[in-house]
PDB file of C-alpha atoms in Angstrom:
ATOM      1  CA  MET A 301     -22.467 -40.378 -24.463  1.00  0.00           C
ATOM      2  CA  ILE A 302     -24.849 -38.263 -26.557  1.00  0.00           C
ATOM      3  CA  ARG A 303     -27.729 -39.234 -24.307  1.00  0.00           C
ATOM      4  CA  LYS A 304     -25.807 -38.021 -21.218  1.00  0.00           C
ATOM      5  CA  LEU A 305     -24.980 -34.737 -22.932  1.00  0.00           C
ATOM      6  CA  ALA A 306     -28.628 -34.257 -23.942  1.00  0.00           C
ATOM      7  CA  THR A 307     -29.747 -34.959 -20.379  1.00  0.00           C
ATOM      8  CA  ALA A 308     -27.243 -32.405 -19.018  1.00  0.00           C
ATOM      9  CA  VAL A 309     -28.449 -29.752 -21.491  1.00  0.00           C
ATOM     10  CA  VAL A 310     -32.070 -30.387 -20.497  1.00  0.00           C
ATOM     11  CA  TRP A 311     -31.166 -30.023 -16.800  1.00  0.00           C
ATOM     12  CA  VAL A 312     -29.281 -26.768 -17.407  1.00  0.00           C
ATOM     13  CA  LEU A 313     -32.105 -25.319 -19.507  1.00  0.00           C
ATOM     14  CA  GLY A 314     -34.712 -26.382 -16.959  1.00  0.00           C
ATOM     15  CA  LEU A 315     -32.694 -24.923 -14.090  1.00  0.00           C
ATOM     16  CA  SER A 316     -32.115 -21.629 -15.907  1.00  0.00           C
ATOM     17  CA  ALA A 317     -35.824 -21.409 -16.806  1.00  0.00           C
ATOM     18  CA  ALA A 318     -36.706 -21.907 -13.168  1.00  0.00           C
ATOM     19  CA  LEU A 319     -34.238 -19.206 -12.018  1.00  0.00           C
ATOM     20  CA  ILE A 320     -35.165 -16.502 -14.534  1.00  0.00           C
ATOM     21  CA  PRO A 321     -38.444 -15.543 -12.803  1.00  0.00           C
ATOM     22  CA  ALA A 322     -36.644 -15.427  -9.416  1.00  0.00           C
ATOM     23  CA  VAL A 323     -33.973 -13.111 -10.824  1.00  0.00           C
ATOM     24  CA  SER A 324     -36.534 -10.816 -12.415  1.00  0.00           C
ATOM     25  CA  LEU A 325     -38.529 -10.690  -9.151  1.00  0.00           C
ATOM     26  CA  SER A 326     -35.432  -9.825  -7.126  1.00  0.00           C
ATOM     27  CA  GLN A 327     -34.552  -7.066  -9.599  1.00  0.00           C
ATOM     28  CA  SER A 328     -38.009  -5.525  -9.319  1.00  0.00           C
ATOM     29  CA  ASN A 329     -37.591  -5.315  -5.529  1.00  0.00           C
ATOM     30  CA  ALA A 330     -34.137  -3.762  -5.876  1.00  0.00           C
ATOM     31  CA  GLU A 331     -33.156  -0.985  -3.506  1.00  0.00           C
ATOM     32  CA  VAL A 332     -32.969   2.511  -4.982  1.00  0.00           C
ATOM     33  CA  LEU A 333     -29.442   3.917  -4.857  1.00  0.00           C
ATOM     34  CA  SER A 334     -29.137   7.513  -3.698  1.00  0.00           C
ATOM     35  CA  VAL A 335     -26.538   9.956  -4.997  1.00  0.00           C
ATOM     36  CA  GLU A 336     -24.743  10.065  -1.637  1.00  0.00           C
ATOM     37  CA  ALA A 337     -24.572   6.276  -1.411  1.00  0.00           C
ATOM     38  CA  ALA A 338     -23.295   6.005  -4.993  1.00  0.00           C
ATOM     39  CA  VAL A 339     -20.540   8.560  -4.365  1.00  0.00           C
ATOM     40  CA  GLU A 340     -19.574   6.991  -1.031  1.00  0.00           C
ATOM     41  CA  GLU A 341     -19.356   3.511  -2.509  1.00  0.00           C
ATOM     42  CA  ALA A 342     -17.365   4.705  -5.515  1.00  0.00           C
ATOM     43  CA  VAL A 343     -14.831   6.517  -3.314  1.00  0.00           C
ATOM     44  CA  GLU A 344     -14.453   3.511  -1.003  1.00  0.00           C
ATOM     45  CA  ARG A 345     -14.135   0.860  -3.727  1.00  0.00           C
ATOM     46  CA  ASN A 346     -12.095   2.676  -6.373  1.00  0.00           C
ATOM     47  CA  HIS A 347      -8.721   0.938  -6.577  1.00  0.00           C
ATOM     48  CA  GLN A 348      -6.904   3.992  -7.930  1.00  0.00           C
ATOM     49  CA  LEU A 349      -8.107   6.012  -4.944  1.00  0.00           C
ATOM     50  CA  ARG A 350      -6.894   3.264  -2.608  1.00  0.00           C
ATOM     51  CA  ILE A 351      -3.481   3.417  -4.254  1.00  0.00           C
ATOM     52  CA  ASN A 352      -3.456   7.216  -3.981  1.00  0.00           C
ATOM     53  CA  ARG A 353      -4.327   7.023  -0.267  1.00  0.00           C
ATOM     54  CA  LYS A 354      -1.444   4.624   0.308  1.00  0.00           C
ATOM     55  CA  LYS A 355       0.925   6.881  -1.633  1.00  0.00           C
ATOM     56  CA  LEU A 356      -0.227   9.814   0.495  1.00  0.00           C
ATOM     57  CA  ASN A 357       0.431   7.802   3.651  1.00  0.00           C
ATOM     58  CA  ILE A 358       3.955   7.024   2.425  1.00  0.00           C
ATOM     59  CA  ALA A 359       4.600  10.675   1.554  1.00  0.00           C
ATOM     60  CA  GLU A 360       3.364  11.750   5.008  1.00  0.00           C
ATOM     61  CA  ARG A 361       5.750   9.322   6.675  1.00  0.00           C
ATOM     62  CA  ASN A 362       8.696  10.262   4.461  1.00  0.00           C
ATOM     63  CA  ALA A 363       8.559  13.997   5.198  1.00  0.00           C
ATOM     64  CA  THR A 364      10.708  13.825   8.350  1.00  0.00           C
ATOM     65  CA  TYR A 365      14.033  15.211   9.481  1.00  0.00           C
ATOM     66  CA  GLY A 366      15.369  11.664   9.760  1.00  0.00           C
ATOM     67  CA  ASN A 367      14.865  10.994   6.049  1.00  0.00           C
ATOM     68  CA  ALA A 368      16.619  14.267   5.279  1.00  0.00           C
ATOM     69  CA  ASP A 369      19.740  13.086   7.212  1.00  0.00           C
ATOM     70  CA  PHE A 370      19.485  15.607  10.053  1.00  0.00           C
ATOM     71  CA  TYR A 371      20.030  12.958  12.732  1.00  0.00           C
ATOM     72  CA  PRO A 372      23.233  11.064  13.541  1.00  0.00           C
ATOM     73  CA  GLU A 373      23.752   7.482  12.441  1.00  0.00           C
ATOM     74  CA  LEU A 374      24.359   4.870  15.136  1.00  0.00           C
ATOM     75  CA  ASN A 375      25.865   1.489  14.266  1.00  0.00           C
ATOM     76  CA  ALA A 376      26.433  -1.434  16.648  1.00  0.00           C
ATOM     77  CA  GLN A 377      28.391  -4.589  15.928  1.00  0.00           C
ATOM     78  CA  ILE A 378      28.878  -7.792  17.931  1.00  0.00           C
ATOM     79  CA  SER A 379      30.928 -10.783  16.833  1.00  0.00           C
ATOM     80  CA  GLN A 380      31.938 -14.067  18.415  1.00  0.00           C
ATOM     81  CA  GLU A 381      34.517 -16.549  17.126  1.00  0.00           C
ATOM     82  CA  HIS A 382      35.142 -20.110  18.335  1.00  0.00           C
ATOM     83  CA  MET A 383      38.344 -22.038  17.528  1.00  0.00           C
ATOM     84  CA  VAL A 384      39.504 -25.510  18.496  1.00  0.00           C
ATOM     85  CA  GLY A 385      43.237 -26.007  18.563  1.00  0.00           C
ATOM     86  CA  GLY A 386      46.365 -26.785  20.441  1.00  0.00           C
ATOM     87  CA  SER A 387      49.770 -28.368  19.850  1.00  0.00           C
ATOM     88  CA  GLY A 388      50.365 -31.730  18.222  1.00  0.00           C
ATOM     89  CA  PHE A 389      48.817 -33.496  15.259  1.00  0.00           C
ATOM     90  CA  PHE A 390      45.300 -33.768  16.657  1.00  0.00           C
ATOM     91  CA  GLY A 391      45.624 -30.827  19.034  1.00  0.00           C
ATOM     92  CA  SER A 392      44.897 -30.881  22.684  1.00  0.00           C
ATOM     93  CA  GLY A 393      41.193 -30.088  22.254  1.00  0.00           C
ATOM     94  CA  ASN A 394      41.440 -26.601  23.677  1.00  0.00           C
ATOM     95  CA  ILE A 395      38.559 -24.302  22.715  1.00  0.00           C
ATOM     96  CA  PHE A 396      39.332 -20.647  22.230  1.00  0.00           C
ATOM     97  CA  THR A 397      36.533 -18.079  22.206  1.00  0.00           C
ATOM     98  CA  ASN A 398      36.961 -14.503  21.043  1.00  0.00           C
ATOM     99  CA  THR A 399      34.121 -12.003  21.525  1.00  0.00           C
ATOM    100  CA  SER A 400      34.148  -8.385  20.443  1.00  0.00           C
ATOM    101  CA  ALA A 401      31.635  -5.562  20.401  1.00  0.00           C
ATOM    102  CA  GLY A 402      31.650  -2.023  19.090  1.00  0.00           C
ATOM    103  CA  ILE A 403      29.488   1.036  18.738  1.00  0.00           C
ATOM    104  CA  GLN A 404      29.999   3.767  16.170  1.00  0.00           C
ATOM    105  CA  LEU A 405      28.268   7.135  16.035  1.00  0.00           C
ATOM    106  CA  ASP A 406      28.543   9.187  12.826  1.00  0.00           C
ATOM    107  CA  TRP A 407      27.220  12.708  12.546  1.00  0.00           C
ATOM    108  CA  ILE A 408      28.170  15.178   9.913  1.00  0.00           C
ATOM    109  CA  LEU A 409      27.848  18.594  11.492  1.00  0.00           C
ATOM    110  CA  PHE A 410      27.643  20.619   8.306  1.00  0.00           C
ATOM    111  CA  ALA A 411      27.058  19.191   4.847  1.00  0.00           C
ATOM    112  CA  GLY A 412      26.091  22.335   3.032  1.00  0.00           C
ATOM    113  CA  MET A 413      22.435  23.047   2.489  1.00  0.00           C
ATOM    114  CA  GLY A 414      21.713  19.594   1.090  1.00  0.00           C
ATOM    115  CA  ARG A 415      19.769  18.462   4.153  1.00  0.00           C
ATOM    116  CA  PHE A 416      17.493  21.472   4.013  1.00  0.00           C
ATOM    117  CA  ALA A 417      16.965  21.001   0.282  1.00  0.00           C
ATOM    118  CA  MET A 418      16.148  17.317   0.851  1.00  0.00           C
ATOM    119  CA  TYR A 419      13.662  18.150   3.614  1.00  0.00           C
ATOM    120  CA  ASP A 420      12.004  20.785   1.409  1.00  0.00           C
ATOM    121  CA  ARG A 421      11.784  18.244  -1.422  1.00  0.00           C
ATOM    122  CA  LEU A 422      10.134  15.680   0.886  1.00  0.00           C
ATOM    123  CA  LYS A 423       7.607  18.290   2.052  1.00  0.00           C
ATOM    124  CA  LEU A 424       6.841  19.232  -1.562  1.00  0.00           C
ATOM    125  CA  GLN A 425       6.325  15.563  -2.459  1.00  0.00           C
ATOM    126  CA  ARG A 426       3.892  15.270   0.462  1.00  0.00           C
ATOM    127  CA  GLN A 427       2.019  18.392  -0.669  1.00  0.00           C
ATOM    128  CA  ARG A 428       1.920  17.176  -4.276  1.00  0.00           C
ATOM    129  CA  GLN A 429       0.538  13.799  -3.192  1.00  0.00           C
ATOM    130  CA  ARG A 430      -2.171  15.537  -1.151  1.00  0.00           C
ATOM    131  CA  ILE A 431      -3.182  17.565  -4.211  1.00  0.00           C
ATOM    132  CA  ASP A 432      -3.094  14.474  -6.477  1.00  0.00           C
ATOM    133  CA  ASN A 433      -5.230  12.554  -3.999  1.00  0.00           C
ATOM    134  CA  LYS A 434      -7.769  15.365  -3.735  1.00  0.00           C
ATOM    135  CA  ALA A 435      -7.937  15.749  -7.528  1.00  0.00           C
ATOM    136  CA  ALA A 436      -8.481  12.006  -8.011  1.00  0.00           C
ATOM    137  CA  VAL A 437     -11.303  11.983  -5.458  1.00  0.00           C
ATOM    138  CA  GLU A 438     -12.957  14.989  -7.094  1.00  0.00           C
ATOM    139  CA  GLU A 439     -12.602  13.418 -10.543  1.00  0.00           C
ATOM    140  CA  THR A 440     -14.178  10.183  -9.314  1.00  0.00           C
ATOM    141  CA  ILE A 441     -17.062  12.065  -7.702  1.00  0.00           C
ATOM    142  CA  ALA A 442     -17.639  14.079 -10.885  1.00  0.00           C
ATOM    143  CA  GLU A 443     -17.672  10.893 -12.989  1.00  0.00           C
ATOM    144  CA  VAL A 444     -20.113   9.162 -10.618  1.00  0.00           C
ATOM    145  CA  LEU A 445     -22.443  12.168 -10.590  1.00  0.00           C
ATOM    146  CA  SER A 446     -22.296  12.443 -14.355  1.00  0.00           C
ATOM    147  CA  GLN A 447     -23.136   8.759 -14.861  1.00  0.00           C
ATOM    148  CA  PHE A 448     -25.773   8.815 -12.101  1.00  0.00           C
ATOM    149  CA  TYR A 449     -27.677  11.726 -13.608  1.00  0.00           C
ATOM    150  CA  ARG A 450     -27.287  10.324 -17.116  1.00  0.00           C
ATOM    151  CA  VAL A 451     -29.120   7.193 -15.958  1.00  0.00           C
ATOM    152  CA  VAL A 452     -31.741   9.090 -13.954  1.00  0.00           C
ATOM    153  CA  LEU A 453     -32.505  11.682 -16.605  1.00  0.00           C
TER     154      LEU A 453
END
């Protein structure tokens, strides 16, 4: 058991010793990262910015007249009922089918100024999300530039 463990350690050490020069050679041939590439990669890969973009997309879609209840509501309903019955103890085996359908249209003509207030609130949420998104992008760019020039200088 100890002999197997010693053999495994020797293999791992030998393999790591063989790979260290290859790693150092690949690092010496590394590509130089420009400021533009660093900023572009940071903006693309930052998870908080991805979340902010998705929130902005949701806010853009929510700022509609439909979400502010300006449009009527249309409901449709269809039902079907099957019954087996008849006279006598076991029945005569008659099958009865009942089908019904209905459509309902609801539209409140005037509900105060609540719809307008709701639409204004949705537009303000969209505007706020745009500003938050822009601020987060600018903050990320500033942080990348600060760290980039700290390393370079």
